[in-house]
Coordinates of C-alpha atoms in Angstrom, one line a residue:
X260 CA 105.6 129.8 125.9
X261 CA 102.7 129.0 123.8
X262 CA 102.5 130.5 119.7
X263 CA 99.6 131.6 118.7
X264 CA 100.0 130.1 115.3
X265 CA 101.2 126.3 114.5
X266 CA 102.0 125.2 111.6
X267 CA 102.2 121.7 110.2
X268 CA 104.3 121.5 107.0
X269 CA 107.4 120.9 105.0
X270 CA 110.7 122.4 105.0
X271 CA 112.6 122.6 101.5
X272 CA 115.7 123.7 100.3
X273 CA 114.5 125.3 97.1
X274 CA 116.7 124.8 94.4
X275 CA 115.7 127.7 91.7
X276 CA 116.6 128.1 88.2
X277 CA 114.9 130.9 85.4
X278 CA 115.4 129.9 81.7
X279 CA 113.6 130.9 78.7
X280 CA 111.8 127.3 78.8
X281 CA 111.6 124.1 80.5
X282 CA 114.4 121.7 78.7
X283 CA 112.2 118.0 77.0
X284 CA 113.1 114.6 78.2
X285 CA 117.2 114.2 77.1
X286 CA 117.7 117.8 76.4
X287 CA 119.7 120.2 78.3
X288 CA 118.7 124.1 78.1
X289 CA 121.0 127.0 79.1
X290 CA 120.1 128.6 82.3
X291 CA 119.9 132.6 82.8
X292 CA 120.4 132.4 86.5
X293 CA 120.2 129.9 89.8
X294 CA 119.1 130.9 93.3
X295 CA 119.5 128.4 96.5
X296 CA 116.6 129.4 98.8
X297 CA 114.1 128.5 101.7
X298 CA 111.1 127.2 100.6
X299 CA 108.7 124.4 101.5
X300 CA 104.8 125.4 102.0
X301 CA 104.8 124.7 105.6
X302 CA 107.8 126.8 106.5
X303 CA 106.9 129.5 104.3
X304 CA 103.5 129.8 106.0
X305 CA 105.4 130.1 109.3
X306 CA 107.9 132.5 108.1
X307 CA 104.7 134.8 106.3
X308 CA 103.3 134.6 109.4
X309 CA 106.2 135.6 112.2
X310 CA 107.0 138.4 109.3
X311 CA 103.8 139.9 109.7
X312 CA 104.0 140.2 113.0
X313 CA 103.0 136.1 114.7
X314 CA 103.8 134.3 117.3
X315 CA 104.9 131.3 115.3
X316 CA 105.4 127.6 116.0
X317 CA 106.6 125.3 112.6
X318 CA 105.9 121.4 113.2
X319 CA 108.1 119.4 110.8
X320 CA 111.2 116.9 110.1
X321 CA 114.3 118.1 109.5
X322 CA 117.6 115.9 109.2
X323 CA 120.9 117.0 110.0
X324 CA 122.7 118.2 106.9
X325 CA 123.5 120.9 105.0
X326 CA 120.0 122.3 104.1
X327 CA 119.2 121.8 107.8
X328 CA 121.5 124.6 108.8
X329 CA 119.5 126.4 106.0
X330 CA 116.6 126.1 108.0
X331 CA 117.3 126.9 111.0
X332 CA 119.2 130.1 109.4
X333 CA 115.6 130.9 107.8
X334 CA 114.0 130.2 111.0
X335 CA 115.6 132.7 113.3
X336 CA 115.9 135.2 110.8
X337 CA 111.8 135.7 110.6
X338 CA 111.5 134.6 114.3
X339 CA 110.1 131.3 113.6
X340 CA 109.8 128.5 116.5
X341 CA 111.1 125.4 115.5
X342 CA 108.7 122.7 117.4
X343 CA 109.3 119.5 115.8
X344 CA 112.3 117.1 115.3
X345 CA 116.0 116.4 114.0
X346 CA 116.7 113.0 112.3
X347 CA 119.6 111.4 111.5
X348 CA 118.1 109.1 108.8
X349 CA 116.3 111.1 106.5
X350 CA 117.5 113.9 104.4
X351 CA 115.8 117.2 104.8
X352 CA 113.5 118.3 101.7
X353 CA 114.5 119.9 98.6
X354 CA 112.7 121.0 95.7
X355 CA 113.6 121.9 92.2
X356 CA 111.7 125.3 90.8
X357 CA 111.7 126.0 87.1
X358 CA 111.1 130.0 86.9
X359 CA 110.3 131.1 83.2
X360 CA 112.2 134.2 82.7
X361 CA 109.6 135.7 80.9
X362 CA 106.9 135.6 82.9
X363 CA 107.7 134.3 86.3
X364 CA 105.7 131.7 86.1
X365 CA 106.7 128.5 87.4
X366 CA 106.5 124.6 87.8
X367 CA 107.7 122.7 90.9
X368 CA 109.1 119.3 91.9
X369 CA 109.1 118.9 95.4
X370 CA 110.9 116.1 97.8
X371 CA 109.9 115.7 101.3
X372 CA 112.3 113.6 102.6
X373 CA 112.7 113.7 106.9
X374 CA 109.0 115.3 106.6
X375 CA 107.5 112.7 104.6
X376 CA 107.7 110.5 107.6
X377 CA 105.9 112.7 109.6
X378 CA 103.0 110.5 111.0
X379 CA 99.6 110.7 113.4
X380 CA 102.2 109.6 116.2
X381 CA 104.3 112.3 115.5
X382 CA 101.1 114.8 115.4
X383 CA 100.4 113.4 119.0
X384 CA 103.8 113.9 120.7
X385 CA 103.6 117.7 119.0
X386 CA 100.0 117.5 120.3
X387 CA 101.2 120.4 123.3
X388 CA 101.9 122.7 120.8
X389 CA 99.1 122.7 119.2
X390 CA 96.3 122.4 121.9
X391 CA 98.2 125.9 122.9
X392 CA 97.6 127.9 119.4
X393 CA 94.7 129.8 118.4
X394 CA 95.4 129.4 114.5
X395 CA 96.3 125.7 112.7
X396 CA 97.8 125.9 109.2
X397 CA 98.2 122.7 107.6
X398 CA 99.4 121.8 103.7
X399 CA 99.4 118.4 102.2
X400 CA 103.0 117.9 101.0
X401 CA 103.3 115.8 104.1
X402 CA 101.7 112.4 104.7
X403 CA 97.8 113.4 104.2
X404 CA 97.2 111.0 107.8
X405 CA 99.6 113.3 109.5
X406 CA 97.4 117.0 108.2
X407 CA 94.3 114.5 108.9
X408 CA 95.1 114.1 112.7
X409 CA 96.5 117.7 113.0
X410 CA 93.1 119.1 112.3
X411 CA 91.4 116.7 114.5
X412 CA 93.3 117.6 117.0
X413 CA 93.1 121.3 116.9
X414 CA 89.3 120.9 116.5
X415 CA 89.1 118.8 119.5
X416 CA 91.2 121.9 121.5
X417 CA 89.1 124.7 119.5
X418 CA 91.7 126.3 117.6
X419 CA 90.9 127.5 114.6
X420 CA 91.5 125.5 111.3
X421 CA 93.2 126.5 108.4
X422 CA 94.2 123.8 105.2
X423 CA 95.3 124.7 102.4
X424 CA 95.0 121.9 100.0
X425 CA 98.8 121.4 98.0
X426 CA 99.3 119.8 96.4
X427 CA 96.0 118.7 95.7
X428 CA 94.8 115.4 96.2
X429 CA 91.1 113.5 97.1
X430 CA 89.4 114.8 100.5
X431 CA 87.2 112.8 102.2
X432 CA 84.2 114.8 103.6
X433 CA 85.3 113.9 107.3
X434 CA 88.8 115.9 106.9
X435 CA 86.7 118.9 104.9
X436 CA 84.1 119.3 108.6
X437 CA 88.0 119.6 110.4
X438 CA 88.5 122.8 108.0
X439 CA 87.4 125.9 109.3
X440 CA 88.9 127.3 106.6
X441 CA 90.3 125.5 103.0
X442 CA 92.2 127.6 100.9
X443 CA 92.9 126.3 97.5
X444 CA 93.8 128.0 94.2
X445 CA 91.6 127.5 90.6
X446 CA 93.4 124.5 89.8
X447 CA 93.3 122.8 93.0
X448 CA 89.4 123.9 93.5
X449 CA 89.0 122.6 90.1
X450 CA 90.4 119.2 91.1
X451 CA 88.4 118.8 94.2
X452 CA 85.2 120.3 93.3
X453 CA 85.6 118.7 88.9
X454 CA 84.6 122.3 88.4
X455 CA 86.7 124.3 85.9
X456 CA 87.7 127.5 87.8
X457 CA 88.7 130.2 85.6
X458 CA 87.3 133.5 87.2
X459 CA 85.1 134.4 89.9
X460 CA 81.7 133.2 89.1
X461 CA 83.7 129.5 88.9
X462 CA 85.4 129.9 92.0
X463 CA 82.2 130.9 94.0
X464 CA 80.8 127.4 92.5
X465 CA 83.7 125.6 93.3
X466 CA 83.9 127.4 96.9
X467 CA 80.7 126.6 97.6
X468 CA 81.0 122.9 96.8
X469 CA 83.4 122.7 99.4
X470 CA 81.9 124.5 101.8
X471 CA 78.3 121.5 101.3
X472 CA 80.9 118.8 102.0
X473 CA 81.6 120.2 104.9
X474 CA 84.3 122.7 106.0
X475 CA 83.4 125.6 107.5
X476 CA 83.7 128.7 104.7
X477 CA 86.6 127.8 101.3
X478 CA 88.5 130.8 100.0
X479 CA 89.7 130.2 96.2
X480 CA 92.8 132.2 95.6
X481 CA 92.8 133.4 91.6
X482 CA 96.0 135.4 91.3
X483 CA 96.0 138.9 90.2
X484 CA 92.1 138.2 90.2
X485 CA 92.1 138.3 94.1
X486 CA 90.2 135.4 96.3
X487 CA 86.5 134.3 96.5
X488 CA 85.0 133.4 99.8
X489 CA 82.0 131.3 100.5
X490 CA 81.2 131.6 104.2
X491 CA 78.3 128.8 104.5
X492 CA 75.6 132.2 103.8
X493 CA 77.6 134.5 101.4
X494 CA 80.2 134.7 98.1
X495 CA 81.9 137.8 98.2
X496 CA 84.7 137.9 95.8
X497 CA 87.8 140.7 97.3
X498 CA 89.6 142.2 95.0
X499 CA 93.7 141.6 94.0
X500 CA 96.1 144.0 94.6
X501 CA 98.8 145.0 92.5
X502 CA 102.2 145.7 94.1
X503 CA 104.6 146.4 91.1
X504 CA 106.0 143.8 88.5
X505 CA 105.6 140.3 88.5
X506 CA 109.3 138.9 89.3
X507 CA 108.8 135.4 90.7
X508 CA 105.2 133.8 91.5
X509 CA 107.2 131.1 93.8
X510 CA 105.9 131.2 97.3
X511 CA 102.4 134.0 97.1
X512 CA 99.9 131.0 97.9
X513 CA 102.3 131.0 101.3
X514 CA 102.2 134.1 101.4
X515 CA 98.6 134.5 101.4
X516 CA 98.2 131.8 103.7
X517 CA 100.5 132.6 106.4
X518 CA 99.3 135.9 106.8
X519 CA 95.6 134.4 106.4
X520 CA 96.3 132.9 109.9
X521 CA 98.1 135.7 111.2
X522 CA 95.2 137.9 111.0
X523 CA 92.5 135.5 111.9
X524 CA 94.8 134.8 114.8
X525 CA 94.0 138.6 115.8
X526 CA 90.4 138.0 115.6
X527 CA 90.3 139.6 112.2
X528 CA 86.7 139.1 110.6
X529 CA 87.6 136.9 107.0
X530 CA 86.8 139.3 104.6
X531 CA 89.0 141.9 106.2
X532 CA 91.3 139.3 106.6
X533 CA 91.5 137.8 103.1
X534 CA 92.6 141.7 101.9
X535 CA 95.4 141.9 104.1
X536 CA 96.9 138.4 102.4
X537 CA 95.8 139.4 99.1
X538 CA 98.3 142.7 99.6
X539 CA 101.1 140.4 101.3
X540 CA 100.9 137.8 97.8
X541 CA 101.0 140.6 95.9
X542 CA 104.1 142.0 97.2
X543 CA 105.4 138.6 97.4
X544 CA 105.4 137.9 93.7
X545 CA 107.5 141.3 93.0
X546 CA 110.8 139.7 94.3
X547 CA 112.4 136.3 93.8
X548 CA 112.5 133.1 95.8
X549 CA 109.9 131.7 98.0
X550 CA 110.8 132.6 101.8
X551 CA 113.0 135.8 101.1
X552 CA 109.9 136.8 98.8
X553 CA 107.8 136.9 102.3
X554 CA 106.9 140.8 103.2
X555 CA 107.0 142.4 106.4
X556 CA 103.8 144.0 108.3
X557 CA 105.1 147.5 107.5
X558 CA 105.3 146.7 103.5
X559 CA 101.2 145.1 103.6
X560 CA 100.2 147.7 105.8
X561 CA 101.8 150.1 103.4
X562 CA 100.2 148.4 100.2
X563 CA 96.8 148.5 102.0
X564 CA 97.1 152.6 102.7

């Protein structure tokens, strides 16, 4: 059976440890705590969207180890459809998380591995999956070639296009006309556009930027601060949503993404749209980890009143 939503992306095993600060080069810091979690933009995405209520198909590399188990544990917990392929060469990905205990902030390394082979050929033999969606999402922390011929291939079947730039990395103006949708944050608008995002009036700029190179309407997430959306006729800036005390900002982007698609997936108009994954980041960043942080319908629709 056909998902409505397909999702190109990583899986990671998210390795995720709060101190009071990061440790320098040669020094080693005392940890106040260390979580083992899901994570991986791609499969949080997936596991935003199936939460929220999706039909959800994830497109990755996986090997056959210890975090693979992890993932498929993650998988059928949220209800998650596991499209792409096993490998017994290739590690799955992990990723080490730095939380400051602070503030919740945090800083990321992340390793592919199995998924950073993922290749055009690979997009084509998945190429089923995703002629039979109505929503792509797509991320960058797989080969750029592979998101590339993803797009093109959901554009050629007209399903709906969703990227969301992460990490951040040059564009060419081709892959921006395969976006119906691009979704970066202030710093990754800022490094596509070279304009400094730091509010609203910036991220319209930047949004709009985007949008002349070519992709059909860019929404620049700012946090707390809500999203800006540049359609190709108007910037409208919807508002955050607070949903109680920051805990751990690991995973909201996903959050905000997945459940992006989700609602455009029900034919949801953007604007309306953008304030239902406004409410689901918001309630992501009040509990730790990346894919446990992912809410349920009930809890957004909750938030929303």
């Amino acid at each position: 059976m056909a998902q409505d939503i397909v999702v190109l992306g990583i899986f990671a095993a998210d390795t995720a440890y709060r101190a009071e600060r990061m440790p320098a080069v040669g020094e080693t810091v005392a940890g106040r705590d260390f979580a083992l979690n899901a994570g991986g933009k791609g499969s949080n995405q997936a596991v935003a969207a199936a939460r929220a209520g999706g039909s959800v198909a994830l497109l990755t590399k996986i090997g056959r180890d210890t975090f693979a188990a992890l993932a498929d544990e993650t998988w059928d917990e949220a209800g998650v459809t596991f499209a792409g392929t096993r490998v017994a060469d290739a590690p799955t990905g992990a990723a080490f998380i730095f939380v400051d205990d602070a503030t919740g902030d945090n800083a990321i390394i992340v390793t592919p591995g199995a998924a950073g082979t993922i290749s055009p050929a690979d997009v084509e033999g998945w190429g089923e999956t995703i002629r039979g969606a109505r929503v792509l999402v797509t991320q960058l922390e797989q080969p750029l070639a592979a998101a590339h011929r993803a797009l093109a291939v959901a554009r050629e079947s007209g399903v709906r296009t969703i990227l969301n730039p992460a990490p951040a990395t040059e564009l060419d103006d081709a892959m921006l006309a395969l976006c119906d949708v691009i979704t970066p944050n202030g710093i990754e608008a800022a490094q596509l556009t070279g304009i400094a995002v730091d509010g609203p009036e910036s991220a319209g700029e930047a949004a709009r930027a985007l949008v002349a190179r070519g992709a059909g309407a860019a929404v620049v997430t700012l946090g707390a601060e809500g999203a800006v959306l540049h359609d190709g006729t108007e910037t409208r800036h919807v508002a955050g949503r607070i949903a109680g005390e920051v805990v751990d900002t690991t995973g909201a982007g996903d959050a905000f993404n997945g459940t992006l698609a989700l609602a455009l997936s029900e034919g949801w108009d953007l604007s309306r749209a953008l304030d239902f994954a406004n409410a689901a980041g918001a309630l992501s960043v009040t509990r730790p980890g990346a894919a446990p942080s992912m809410p349920h319908r009930a809890e957004i629709t909750a938030l929303l009143g």
